[in-house]
Tab-separated table of C-alpha atoms in Angstrom:
chain	number	residue	atom	x	y	z
A	1405	MET	CA	-8.555	0.394	-24.028
A	1406	ASN	CA	-9.679	-2.520	-21.805
A	1407	PRO	CA	-8.224	-2.365	-18.316
A	1408	SER	CA	-8.107	-6.142	-17.935
A	1409	LEU	CA	-4.920	-7.799	-17.427
A	1410	ASN	CA	-4.665	-11.694	-18.053
A	1411	ALA	CA	-2.158	-13.946	-19.115
A	1412	ALA	CA	-3.505	-13.568	-22.859
A	1413	ARG	CA	-2.723	-9.980	-22.792
A	1414	ARG	CA	0.723	-10.397	-20.892
A	1415	SER	CA	1.777	-12.884	-23.973
A	1416	ARG	CA	0.481	-10.536	-26.698
A	1417	GLU	CA	2.158	-7.498	-25.593
A	1418	LEU	CA	5.398	-9.242	-24.280
A	1419	ALA	CA	5.702	-10.040	-27.960
A	1420	GLU	CA	4.964	-6.822	-29.037
A	1421	VAL	CA	7.473	-5.065	-26.760
A	1422	ARG	CA	10.447	-6.700	-28.430
A	1423	ASP	CA	9.855	-4.813	-31.695
A	1424	LEU	CA	9.226	-1.256	-30.302
A	1425	VAL	CA	11.328	1.282	-28.905
A	1426	VAL	CA	8.875	2.792	-26.027
A	1427	ASP	CA	9.030	6.380	-24.657
A	1428	VAL	CA	9.349	4.848	-20.897
A	1429	LEU	CA	10.337	1.870	-19.599
A	1430	VAL	CA	9.268	1.449	-15.939
A	1431	ILE	CA	10.893	-1.189	-13.878
A	1432	GLY	CA	9.103	-1.981	-10.624
A	1433	LEU	CA	5.258	-2.296	-10.301
A	1434	GLY	CA	4.763	-1.506	-6.850
A	1435	ALA	CA	2.501	1.775	-6.048
A	1436	THR	CA	4.849	4.136	-7.375
A	1437	GLY	CA	5.999	2.125	-10.522
A	1438	ALA	CA	2.358	1.493	-11.354
A	1439	GLY	CA	1.549	5.145	-10.797
A	1440	ALA	CA	4.560	6.232	-12.954
A	1441	ALA	CA	3.144	4.065	-15.818
A	1442	LEU	CA	-0.061	5.404	-15.509
A	1443	ASP	CA	1.118	8.985	-15.370
A	1444	ALA	CA	3.371	8.496	-18.519
A	1445	ALA	CA	0.582	6.763	-20.411
A	1446	SER	CA	-2.185	9.385	-19.542
A	1447	ARG	CA	0.289	11.947	-21.026
A	1448	GLY	CA	0.286	10.082	-24.416
A	1449	LEU	CA	3.556	8.363	-24.280
A	1450	SER	CA	4.255	4.773	-24.982
A	1451	VAL	CA	4.948	2.825	-21.750
A	1452	ALA	CA	6.276	-0.691	-20.966
A	1453	ALA	CA	6.284	-1.493	-17.005
A	1454	ILE	CA	7.865	-4.691	-15.894
A	1455	ASP	CA	8.154	-6.513	-12.404
A	1456	ALA	CA	10.387	-9.466	-11.626
A	1457	HIS	CA	7.504	-10.917	-9.726
A	1458	ASP	CA	3.910	-9.625	-9.602
A	1459	LEU	CA	1.995	-6.496	-8.908
A	1460	ALA	CA	2.457	-5.080	-5.476
A	1461	PHE	CA	4.909	-7.793	-4.816
A	1462	GLY	CA	7.434	-5.891	-2.548
A	1463	THR	CA	6.805	-2.987	0.027
A	1464	SER	CA	3.462	-1.834	-1.332
A	1465	ARG	CA	1.502	-4.544	-0.055
A	1466	TRP	CA	2.940	-4.670	3.594
A	1467	SER	CA	1.921	-1.075	4.663
A	1468	SER	CA	-0.210	-0.323	7.472
A	1469	LYS	CA	-2.966	0.755	4.949
A	1470	MET	CA	-2.809	4.299	5.884
A	1471	ILE	CA	-3.353	7.108	3.809
A	1472	HIS	CA	-2.328	9.744	6.149
A	1473	GLY	CA	-2.041	13.533	6.475
A	1474	GLY	CA	1.500	13.693	7.512
A	1475	LEU	CA	0.927	14.329	11.221
A	1476	ARG	CA	4.235	12.670	12.148
A	1477	TYR	CA	6.307	14.838	9.665
A	1478	LEU	CA	4.558	18.019	11.280
A	1479	ALA	CA	5.947	16.890	14.514
A	1480	ARG	CA	9.425	16.993	13.250
A	1481	GLY	CA	9.064	20.235	11.468
A	1482	GLN	CA	8.573	18.774	8.029
A	1483	VAL	CA	5.771	21.008	6.953
A	1484	GLY	CA	6.287	20.433	3.233
A	1485	VAL	CA	6.127	16.843	3.409
A	1486	ALA	CA	3.055	17.074	5.692
A	1487	TYR	CA	1.342	19.402	3.368
A	1488	GLU	CA	2.346	16.946	0.369
A	1489	SER	CA	0.825	14.144	2.324
A	1490	ALA	CA	-2.518	15.955	2.951
A	1491	VAL	CA	-2.629	17.099	-0.445
A	1492	GLU	CA	-2.334	13.730	-1.779
A	1493	ARG	CA	-4.707	12.040	0.822
A	1494	GLY	CA	-7.348	14.507	-0.463
A	1495	ILE	CA	-6.953	13.584	-4.043
A	1496	LEU	CA	-7.551	9.825	-3.342
A	1497	LEU	CA	-10.442	10.587	-1.131
A	1498	ARG	CA	-12.258	12.881	-3.259
A	1499	ARG	CA	-11.139	11.976	-6.768
A	1500	THR	CA	-9.108	9.209	-7.973
A	1501	ALA	CA	-10.087	6.389	-5.559
A	1502	PRO	CA	-13.037	6.982	-3.186
A	1503	HIS	CA	-14.071	3.565	-3.393
A	1504	LEU	CA	-10.723	2.270	-2.080
A	1505	VAL	CA	-9.884	5.009	0.346
A	1506	GLY	CA	-12.063	6.233	3.414
A	1507	ALA	CA	-11.992	7.947	6.626
A	1508	GLN	CA	-10.890	5.756	9.707
A	1509	PRO	CA	-11.039	7.093	13.351
A	1510	TYR	CA	-8.625	6.277	15.969
A	1511	LEU	CA	-8.341	6.650	19.744
A	1512	LEU	CA	-5.348	7.711	21.664
A	1513	PRO	CA	-6.204	6.416	25.138
A	1514	LEU	CA	-5.135	8.728	27.987
A	1515	THR	CA	-3.804	6.119	30.239
A	1516	PRO	CA	-1.680	6.901	33.412
A	1517	GLY	CA	1.751	6.576	31.179
A	1518	VAL	CA	0.367	9.445	28.970
A	1519	SER	CA	0.979	12.741	30.860
A	1520	GLY	CA	-1.264	15.814	30.700
A	1521	VAL	CA	1.740	17.480	28.736
A	1522	ARG	CA	2.211	14.821	26.403
A	1523	ALA	CA	-1.956	14.746	25.804
A	1524	ALA	CA	-1.952	18.425	25.175
A	1525	THR	CA	0.994	18.301	22.704
A	1526	VAL	CA	-0.667	15.246	20.591
A	1527	MET	CA	-3.887	17.249	20.398
A	1528	ALA	CA	-2.210	20.190	19.296
A	1529	GLY	CA	-0.564	18.164	16.597
A	1530	TYR	CA	-4.092	16.855	15.654
A	1531	ARG	CA	-5.438	20.506	15.377
A	1532	LEU	CA	-2.630	21.385	13.164
A	1533	GLY	CA	-3.146	18.392	11.097
A	1534	ASP	CA	-6.882	19.317	10.823
A	1535	GLY	CA	-5.423	22.714	9.530
A	1536	LEU	CA	-3.526	20.809	6.810
A	1537	ARG	CA	-6.750	19.040	5.911
A	1538	THR	CA	-8.330	22.433	5.280
A	1539	ALA	CA	-5.415	23.885	3.538
A	1540	ALA	CA	-5.445	20.762	1.215
A	1541	GLY	CA	-9.226	21.397	0.479
A	1542	THR	CA	-10.286	18.112	2.088
A	1543	PRO	CA	-14.092	18.707	3.467
A	1544	ARG	CA	-14.806	18.045	6.701
A	1545	ARG	CA	-17.739	15.754	5.808
A	1546	LEU	CA	-14.781	13.112	4.660
A	1547	LEU	CA	-12.393	13.571	7.394
A	1548	PRO	CA	-13.974	14.905	10.809
A	1549	GLY	CA	-11.933	16.874	12.936
A	1550	PRO	CA	-10.175	15.611	16.382
A	1551	ALA	CA	-11.853	15.742	19.735
A	1552	ARG	CA	-11.090	14.864	23.380
A	1553	ILE	CA	-13.750	12.329	24.941
A	1554	ARG	CA	-14.373	11.061	28.222
A	1555	ALA	CA	-13.397	7.477	29.398
A	1556	GLY	CA	-17.055	6.272	29.132
A	1557	ARG	CA	-17.435	7.017	25.512
A	1558	ALA	CA	-13.760	5.951	24.768
A	1559	LEU	CA	-14.616	2.445	26.396
A	1560	GLY	CA	-17.728	2.294	24.417
A	1561	LEU	CA	-15.774	2.722	21.163
A	1562	ALA	CA	-12.856	0.575	22.188
A	1563	ALA	CA	-14.329	-1.988	24.930
A	1564	PRO	CA	-10.899	-3.781	25.424
A	1565	LEU	CA	-9.305	-0.753	26.772
A	1566	SER	CA	-8.122	-1.161	30.497
A	1567	PRO	CA	-10.576	1.471	32.529
A	1568	ARG	CA	-7.895	1.692	35.280
A	1569	GLY	CA	-6.894	5.274	35.491
A	1570	LEU	CA	-8.036	5.877	32.192
A	1571	ARG	CA	-9.096	9.666	31.762
A	1572	GLY	CA	-10.534	9.527	28.397
A	1573	ALA	CA	-8.889	9.491	24.882
A	1574	LEU	CA	-8.145	11.619	21.874
A	1575	LEU	CA	-10.205	10.973	19.047
A	1576	SER	CA	-8.641	11.685	15.337
A	1577	TRP	CA	-9.318	10.731	11.881
A	1578	ASP	CA	-7.007	9.710	9.054
A	1579	GLY	CA	-7.310	8.104	5.436
A	1580	ARG	CA	-7.383	4.337	5.489
A	1581	LEU	CA	-6.935	1.922	2.382
A	1582	VAL	CA	-9.087	-1.352	2.613
A	1583	ASP	CA	-6.173	-3.140	1.143
A	1584	ASP	CA	-2.830	-1.619	-0.312
A	1585	ALA	CA	-2.442	-4.178	-2.758
A	1586	ARG	CA	-5.619	-3.498	-4.495
A	1587	LEU	CA	-4.569	0.203	-4.999
A	1588	VAL	CA	-1.643	-1.073	-7.036
A	1589	VAL	CA	-3.894	-3.499	-8.968
A	1590	ALA	CA	-6.164	-0.626	-9.709
A	1591	LEU	CA	-3.380	1.666	-10.736
A	1592	ALA	CA	-1.811	-1.020	-13.011
A	1593	ARG	CA	-5.200	-1.703	-14.747
A	1594	THR	CA	-5.677	1.944	-15.112
A	1595	ALA	CA	-2.440	2.395	-16.761
A	1596	ALA	CA	-3.388	-0.467	-19.113
A	1597	SER	CA	-6.487	0.979	-20.256
A	1598	TRP	CA	-4.089	4.147	-21.383
A	1599	GLY	CA	-2.192	1.688	-23.159
A	1600	ALA	CA	0.857	0.657	-20.942
A	1601	ARG	CA	2.113	-2.622	-21.347
A	1602	VAL	CA	1.984	-4.177	-17.987
A	1603	LEU	CA	4.514	-7.121	-17.556
A	1604	THR	CA	4.655	-9.050	-14.765
A	1605	ARG	CA	7.261	-12.043	-14.131
A	1606	CYS	CA	9.570	-9.736	-16.399
A	1607	ARG	CA	12.879	-9.358	-14.727
A	1608	ALA	CA	15.424	-6.483	-15.674
A	1609	LEU	CA	18.851	-8.109	-15.681
A	1610	GLU	CA	20.783	-5.145	-16.929
A	1611	VAL	CA	19.707	-1.424	-17.308
A	1612	THR	CA	20.943	1.672	-19.074
A	1613	GLY	CA	19.289	4.725	-20.058
A	1614	ASP	CA	18.184	3.479	-23.324
A	1615	GLY	CA	16.326	0.256	-22.179
A	1616	ALA	CA	16.805	-3.110	-20.414
A	1617	LEU	CA	17.954	-6.860	-21.007
A	1618	ALA	CA	15.096	-8.575	-19.459
A	1619	ARG	CA	14.193	-12.137	-18.806
A	1620	ASP	CA	10.572	-13.704	-18.872
A	1621	GLU	CA	10.638	-15.483	-15.781
A	1622	LEU	CA	8.126	-17.931	-16.930
A	1623	THR	CA	10.018	-19.228	-20.013
A	1624	GLY	CA	13.339	-18.089	-19.297
A	1625	ASP	CA	13.517	-16.254	-22.691
A	1626	VAL	CA	16.031	-13.228	-22.659
A	1627	PHE	CA	15.211	-10.287	-24.688
A	1628	THR	CA	15.853	-6.381	-24.955
A	1629	ILE	CA	13.566	-3.706	-24.400
A	1630	ARG	CA	14.473	-0.679	-25.748
A	1631	ALA	CA	13.390	2.983	-24.403
A	1632	ARG	CA	13.906	6.572	-24.972
A	1633	THR	CA	13.883	7.111	-21.133
A	1634	VAL	CA	13.984	4.457	-17.872
A	1635	ILE	CA	12.445	4.937	-14.481
A	1636	ASN	CA	13.833	2.675	-11.859
A	1637	ALA	CA	10.905	2.386	-9.297
A	1638	THR	CA	12.112	-0.778	-7.517
A	1639	GLY	CA	12.211	0.782	-4.286
A	1640	VAL	CA	14.322	-0.900	-1.673
A	1641	TRP	CA	15.983	-2.741	-4.373
A	1642	ALA	CA	16.802	0.192	-6.511
A	1643	ALA	CA	20.651	-0.128	-5.820
A	1644	GLY	CA	20.690	-3.533	-7.404
A	1645	LEU	CA	19.842	-2.048	-11.068
A	1646	THR	CA	21.327	1.461	-10.625
A	1647	PRO	CA	25.150	1.535	-8.997
A	1648	GLY	CA	25.824	4.062	-6.603
A	1649	ILE	CA	22.644	4.464	-4.672
A	1650	GLU	CA	23.172	4.067	-1.026
A	1651	MET	CA	19.952	2.402	0.707
A	1652	ARG	CA	19.499	2.196	4.398
A	1653	PRO	CA	16.223	0.065	4.609
A	1654	SER	CA	14.316	-0.496	7.614
A	1655	ARG	CA	11.790	-3.178	8.741
A	1656	GLY	CA	8.276	-2.642	9.613
A	1657	THR	CA	6.341	-5.670	11.000
A	1658	HIS	CA	2.799	-6.256	11.575
A	1659	LEU	CA	0.818	-8.799	13.605
A	1660	VAL	CA	-2.545	-10.393	12.360
A	1661	LEU	CA	-4.820	-11.167	15.316
A	1662	ARG	CA	-7.527	-13.718	15.036
A	1663	PRO	CA	-11.088	-12.625	14.541
A	1664	GLN	CA	-12.588	-11.628	17.906
A	1665	THR	CA	-9.472	-11.151	19.662
A	1666	LEU	CA	-10.549	-7.695	20.619
A	1667	PRO	CA	-14.360	-7.986	20.866
A	1668	GLY	CA	-16.116	-4.249	21.134
A	1669	LEU	CA	-13.205	-2.492	19.308
A	1670	THR	CA	-14.909	-0.216	16.772
A	1671	THR	CA	-11.814	2.352	16.041
A	1672	GLY	CA	-8.285	2.281	15.414
A	1673	LEU	CA	-5.923	2.857	18.433
A	1674	HIS	CA	-2.960	4.922	18.663
A	1675	VAL	CA	-0.810	3.223	21.337
A	1676	PRO	CA	2.060	5.244	22.787
A	1677	ILE	CA	5.480	3.616	22.559
A	1678	PRO	CA	6.956	4.256	26.174
A	1679	GLY	CA	9.913	6.241	25.953
A	1680	GLU	CA	9.194	7.549	22.474
A	1681	GLY	CA	7.918	11.014	22.146
A	1682	ASN	CA	6.030	10.687	18.849
A	1683	ARG	CA	5.846	7.106	18.080
A	1684	PHE	CA	2.891	4.903	18.197
A	1685	VAL	CA	1.559	1.426	17.494
A	1686	LEU	CA	-1.365	1.106	15.589
A	1687	VAL	CA	-4.070	-1.350	16.092
A	1688	LEU	CA	-6.340	-1.513	13.226
A	1689	PRO	CA	-9.450	-3.643	12.733
A	1690	GLN	CA	-10.033	-5.007	9.344
A	1691	ALA	CA	-13.069	-5.470	7.346
A	1692	ASP	CA	-12.938	-9.498	7.828
A	1693	GLY	CA	-12.769	-9.033	11.552
A	1694	ARG	CA	-8.961	-9.670	11.781
A	1695	ILE	CA	-6.943	-6.990	13.579
A	1696	HIS	CA	-3.712	-5.762	12.673
A	1697	VAL	CA	-1.086	-4.517	15.079
A	1698	GLY	CA	1.995	-2.598	13.774
A	1699	LEU	CA	4.519	-1.312	13.051
A	1700	THR	CA	8.018	-1.622	14.081
A	1701	ASP	CA	10.982	0.504	12.584
A	1702	GLU	CA	14.367	-1.518	12.852
A	1703	PRO	CA	17.386	-1.435	10.524
A	1704	VAL	CA	18.061	-4.130	8.068
A	1705	GLU	CA	21.468	-5.144	7.194
A	1706	GLY	CA	23.065	-7.266	4.571
A	1707	ALA	CA	21.421	-8.884	1.733
A	1708	LEU	CA	17.648	-7.974	1.129
A	1709	PRO	CA	15.209	-10.809	0.836
A	1710	ASP	CA	12.182	-10.817	-1.685
A	1711	VAL	CA	9.754	-11.549	1.115
A	1712	PRO	CA	11.115	-10.383	4.685
A	1713	GLU	CA	10.042	-12.300	7.522
A	1714	ALA	CA	8.786	-11.032	10.874
A	1715	PRO	CA	11.306	-12.043	13.741
A	1716	GLU	CA	9.893	-13.196	16.968
A	1717	GLU	CA	11.359	-10.133	18.876
A	1718	ASP	CA	9.257	-7.893	16.647
A	1719	VAL	CA	6.144	-9.900	17.724
A	1720	THR	CA	7.039	-9.628	21.268
A	1721	PHE	CA	7.576	-6.099	21.126
A	1722	LEU	CA	4.077	-5.253	19.459
A	1723	LEU	CA	2.428	-7.370	22.005
A	1724	ASP	CA	3.872	-5.624	24.850
A	1725	VAL	CA	3.231	-2.217	23.748
A	1726	LEU	CA	-0.425	-3.304	22.881
A	1727	ASN	CA	-0.983	-4.963	26.138
A	1728	SER	CA	0.021	-1.889	27.877
A	1729	VAL	CA	-3.449	-0.424	27.347
A	1730	LEU	CA	-5.611	-3.481	27.529
A	1731	GLU	CA	-7.876	-4.821	30.439
A	1732	THR	CA	-7.135	-8.439	29.177
A	1733	PRO	CA	-3.790	-9.136	27.461
A	1734	VAL	CA	-3.421	-10.532	24.016
A	1735	GLY	CA	-1.381	-13.699	24.184
A	1736	ARG	CA	1.076	-15.207	21.646
A	1737	HIS	CA	-1.322	-17.723	20.694
A	1738	GLU	CA	-4.011	-15.395	19.184
A	1739	VAL	CA	-1.584	-14.133	16.751
A	1740	ALA	CA	-2.527	-15.895	13.728
A	1741	GLY	CA	0.189	-14.312	11.321
A	1742	ALA	CA	2.562	-11.705	10.824
A	1743	TYR	CA	4.206	-9.815	8.104
A	1744	ALA	CA	7.167	-7.515	7.488
A	1745	GLY	CA	7.856	-4.740	4.869
A	1746	LEU	CA	11.053	-2.919	3.912
A	1747	ARG	CA	11.253	0.878	3.893
A	1748	PRO	CA	13.150	2.095	0.902
A	1749	LEU	CA	15.066	4.899	2.909
A	1750	LEU	CA	17.864	6.781	1.297
A	1751	ALA	CA	21.190	6.302	3.715
A	1752	ALA	CA	21.786	8.940	6.239
A	1753	ARG	CA	22.939	9.325	9.773
A	1754	GLY	CA	20.593	8.839	12.808
A	1755	ARG	CA	17.915	5.988	13.696
A	1756	THR	CA	15.887	4.716	10.924
A	1757	ALA	CA	12.697	5.925	12.635
A	1758	ASP	CA	14.132	9.297	12.581
A	1759	LEU	CA	15.058	9.323	8.606
A	1760	SER	CA	13.143	11.528	6.352
A	1761	ARG	CA	10.269	9.903	4.296
A	1762	ARG	CA	10.674	12.520	1.697
A	1763	HIS	CA	11.255	11.118	-1.860
A	1764	ALA	CA	13.996	11.575	-3.924
A	1765	LEU	CA	14.952	11.667	-7.623
A	1766	LEU	CA	18.547	10.536	-8.861
A	1767	THR	CA	19.575	10.346	-12.217
A	1768	SER	CA	22.687	7.971	-13.060
A	1769	ARG	CA	25.384	9.079	-15.373
A	1770	ASP	CA	23.810	7.144	-18.415
A	1771	GLY	CA	20.280	8.484	-17.701
A	1772	VAL	CA	18.171	6.084	-15.731
A	1773	VAL	CA	15.878	8.118	-13.639
A	1774	THR	CA	15.571	6.380	-9.698
A	1775	ILE	CA	12.809	7.285	-7.569
A	1776	VAL	CA	13.384	6.269	-3.721
A	1777	GLY	CA	12.144	7.154	-0.341
A	1778	GLY	CA	8.734	8.442	0.179
A	1779	LYS	CA	5.827	6.709	1.514
A	1780	LEU	CA	2.428	4.905	-0.104
A	1781	THR	CA	0.280	8.241	0.516
A	1782	THR	CA	2.520	10.142	-1.779
A	1783	TYR	CA	2.438	7.396	-4.671
A	1784	ARG	CA	1.028	9.819	-7.042
A	1785	ARG	CA	3.329	12.771	-6.892
A	1786	MET	CA	6.471	10.682	-6.754
A	1787	ALA	CA	5.371	9.080	-9.896
A	1788	GLU	CA	4.709	12.590	-11.426
A	1789	ASP	CA	7.984	13.692	-10.420
A	1790	ALA	CA	9.867	10.782	-11.782
A	1791	VAL	CA	7.964	11.022	-15.139
A	1792	ASP	CA	8.558	14.969	-15.345
A	1793	ARG	CA	12.310	14.186	-14.772
A	1794	ALA	CA	12.137	11.508	-17.799
A	1795	VAL	CA	10.174	13.658	-20.208
A	1796	SER	CA	12.946	16.581	-19.493
A	1797	LEU	CA	16.001	14.176	-20.188
A	1798	GLY	CA	14.449	12.217	-23.025
A	1799	ARG	CA	12.928	15.637	-24.779
A	1800	LEU	CA	9.617	13.818	-25.056
A	1801	GLY	CA	6.586	15.595	-26.314
A	1802	ALA	CA	4.177	15.264	-23.501
A	1803	GLY	CA	1.865	17.747	-21.463
A	1804	GLU	CA	1.769	18.031	-17.620
A	1805	SER	CA	0.383	15.273	-15.354
A	1806	ARG	CA	-3.140	14.513	-15.475
A	1807	THR	CA	-3.195	11.919	-12.493
A	1808	ALA	CA	-4.528	14.310	-9.776
A	1809	ARG	CA	-7.955	14.233	-11.722
A	1810	LEU	CA	-7.980	10.718	-13.175
A	1811	PRO	CA	-10.272	8.516	-11.600
A	1812	LEU	CA	-8.780	4.788	-11.009
A	1813	VAL	CA	-10.633	1.654	-12.513
A	1814	GLY	CA	-13.741	1.352	-10.086
A	1815	ALA	CA	-13.781	4.819	-8.910
A	1816	THR	CA	-16.921	5.479	-11.088
A	1817	GLY	CA	-19.745	3.425	-11.913
A	1818	ALA	CA	-23.287	1.993	-10.267
A	1819	THR	CA	-23.018	0.397	-7.003
A	1820	GLY	CA	-26.539	0.105	-5.903
A	1821	GLY	CA	-27.879	-3.133	-4.384
A	1822	VAL	CA	-24.256	-4.661	-4.048
A	1823	PRO	CA	-22.836	-5.783	-0.853
A	1824	ARG	CA	-20.477	-3.095	0.581
A	1825	ARG	CA	-17.537	-5.399	1.089
A	1826	LEU	CA	-17.386	-5.821	-2.679
A	1827	VAL	CA	-17.886	-1.895	-3.080
A	1828	GLU	CA	-15.198	-1.238	-0.917
A	1829	ARG	CA	-12.765	-3.603	-2.964
A	1830	TYR	CA	-14.195	-3.214	-6.553
A	1831	GLY	CA	-16.194	0.019	-6.408
A	1832	GLY	CA	-17.937	0.268	-9.888
A	1833	GLU	CA	-17.027	-3.099	-10.854
A	1834	ALA	CA	-18.547	-4.721	-7.932
A	1835	ALA	CA	-21.648	-5.577	-10.064
A	1836	ALA	CA	-19.563	-7.527	-12.625
A	1837	VAL	CA	-17.742	-9.481	-9.900
A	1838	ARG	CA	-20.899	-10.544	-8.272
A	1839	ALA	CA	-22.536	-11.619	-11.742
A	1840	LEU	CA	-19.879	-14.165	-11.687
A	1841	ALA	CA	-21.447	-15.636	-8.661
A	1842	VAL	CA	-24.899	-15.465	-9.928
A	1843	GLU	CA	-24.035	-17.002	-13.154
A	1844	ASP	CA	-22.243	-20.074	-10.978
A	1845	PRO	CA	-23.639	-20.141	-7.457
A	1846	ALA	CA	-20.558	-22.447	-6.719
A	1847	LEU	CA	-18.444	-19.237	-7.024
A	1848	ALA	CA	-20.551	-17.491	-4.400
A	1849	GLU	CA	-19.240	-19.641	-1.475
A	1850	PRO	CA	-17.316	-17.683	0.985
A	1851	LEU	CA	-13.512	-18.767	1.579
A	1852	PRO	CA	-12.096	-17.983	5.321
A	1853	THR	CA	-11.827	-14.250	4.936
A	1854	GLY	CA	-15.127	-13.877	3.206
A	1855	ILE	CA	-13.549	-13.579	-0.509
A	1856	THR	CA	-15.732	-15.601	-2.713
A	1857	GLY	CA	-14.570	-17.756	-5.907
A	1858	ALA	CA	-16.221	-15.055	-8.069
A	1859	GLU	CA	-13.326	-12.699	-6.927
A	1860	LEU	CA	-10.544	-15.088	-7.458
A	1861	VAL	CA	-12.029	-15.864	-11.140
A	1862	TRP	CA	-12.183	-12.192	-11.706
A	1863	ALA	CA	-8.729	-11.665	-10.445
A	1864	VAL	CA	-7.545	-14.201	-13.306
A	1865	ARG	CA	-9.671	-12.837	-15.949
A	1866	HIS	CA	-9.004	-9.094	-15.341
A	1867	GLU	CA	-6.287	-8.346	-12.765
A	1868	GLY	CA	-3.384	-10.389	-14.223
A	1869	ALA	CA	-3.279	-13.119	-11.540
A	1870	LEU	CA	-1.033	-15.887	-12.980
A	1871	ASN	CA	-0.809	-18.384	-10.244
A	1872	VAL	CA	-2.117	-19.193	-6.476
A	1873	ASP	CA	0.368	-16.650	-4.855
A	1874	ASP	CA	-1.045	-13.856	-6.887
A	1875	LEU	CA	-4.696	-14.989	-5.928
A	1876	LEU	CA	-4.106	-15.593	-2.109
A	1877	ASP	CA	-1.079	-13.301	-1.374
A	1878	ARG	CA	-1.931	-10.202	-3.342
A	1879	ARG	CA	-5.413	-9.946	-4.949
A	1880	THR	CA	-6.763	-11.182	-1.917
A	1881	ARG	CA	-4.869	-11.229	1.406
A	1882	ILE	CA	-6.273	-14.864	2.306
A	1883	GLY	CA	-2.334	-15.795	2.787
A	1884	LEU	CA	-1.432	-13.572	5.587
A	1885	VAL	CA	-2.783	-16.542	7.738
A	1886	PRO	CA	-1.213	-19.866	6.947
A	1887	GLU	CA	-4.074	-21.887	7.941
A	1888	ASP	CA	-6.491	-19.825	5.825
A	1889	ARG	CA	-4.209	-20.105	2.808
A	1890	ALA	CA	-4.007	-23.917	3.078
A	1891	ALA	CA	-7.900	-23.959	3.113
A	1892	SER	CA	-8.249	-21.788	0.031
A	1893	LEU	CA	-5.743	-23.520	-2.220
A	1894	PRO	CA	-8.198	-25.726	-3.949
A	1895	ALA	CA	-10.467	-22.724	-4.826
A	1896	ALA	CA	-7.457	-20.836	-6.214
A	1897	THR	CA	-6.406	-23.662	-8.214
A	1898	ALA	CA	-9.971	-24.296	-9.772
A	1899	ALA	CA	-10.158	-20.330	-10.444
A	1900	LEU	CA	-6.833	-20.552	-12.498
A	1901	ALA	CA	-8.226	-23.806	-14.392
A	1902	ARG	CA	-11.153	-21.917	-15.566
């Protein structure tokens, strides 16, 4: 089937789903929910997947965009979780999304605050992580091994570092997404190409093991979706649909620094957090020149907002840690924006920073399968496990998961002669996106982050964008900086009008 998502297809499939009994109803269209829709549909099952908002509206768009091999879990002795991460990273790099995921170098500067013992311990961890890469079957050409480098080379790769007392740096490599929200869009569109009905702005009001009472958030119309099995993939909001689940969410905040804030930074940075043995602040240069700095891990109490806000104390904390390794400190005025996401952690004792990131499957008395915990890197395995459970409970006729071998939309196709920036976002569809600008040169004009009007039109016609928020905040990330968002509103409005 056609992978295109748009308003017309949504209307058609929203009408169809009222008259069907689908094999699997997936609630939530973040990475895990969209992944579950793809997993089920590619097994030949009929699927409806709904979300109260948009694709990647929740946690999945607020990550550090790391597709990591589980080094942090190795340090805690969670070898199984670390190996699972390394395997899933390799699947994304080699097969399913090589256009969206690539290798990212990171430096851990050996400042006077990093003792020789700590440096040796971290390097040992890096080498163990490289061993996991080998065990997972990921070739070194995709992920080079770690190394200790001299101070001169470190400053050549990361000029903003302070040279005072710098003994060199530890160089490591890991997986990195250009844009986490674009991974979710690719998952949803690939699921649609296998026949899944992907319905945004469709809120589940009540959920049971045989379906849900839902509301079209665009019209207010309330209707029933009948299903043989139901998967609750709403992440941190899962307890609102399935009583009895105890969550302990934590907030992860990132800063968005203006372009040229850290000139000469060509790698990512791991900046040790003072007083923490195995926690770092990440400094992540972006393709558009911005730099993201994150992230915090703070418990969140009370009602959960749809869109969390980054508090000023998180901004101060991240700047303080970042500035501990810089020659010239970054000021508050150089923070162009900030964002925060909520981690869907199961309730347990201890600091949220120390809670396991292993995912969990829970089944309610009436048969709703809920998938919680986990992390972006392992979305595919989480989705597979959830669908396996649903297939077993519903006694559905379906084979094993195929998604470890299934390329996502854009993973294949010719990319020659197309700008690299487009290829990294659209892969094999990049030429079709560029063709829109060739047909109408007005669509070739770049917006503040380099995004063009052609990309906005493509998002409306093929990626399910229904309003300016979808365009600016999720299909592109222009909205991370308020002033850029305001400058791009006319172009977004024009794209919708087409």
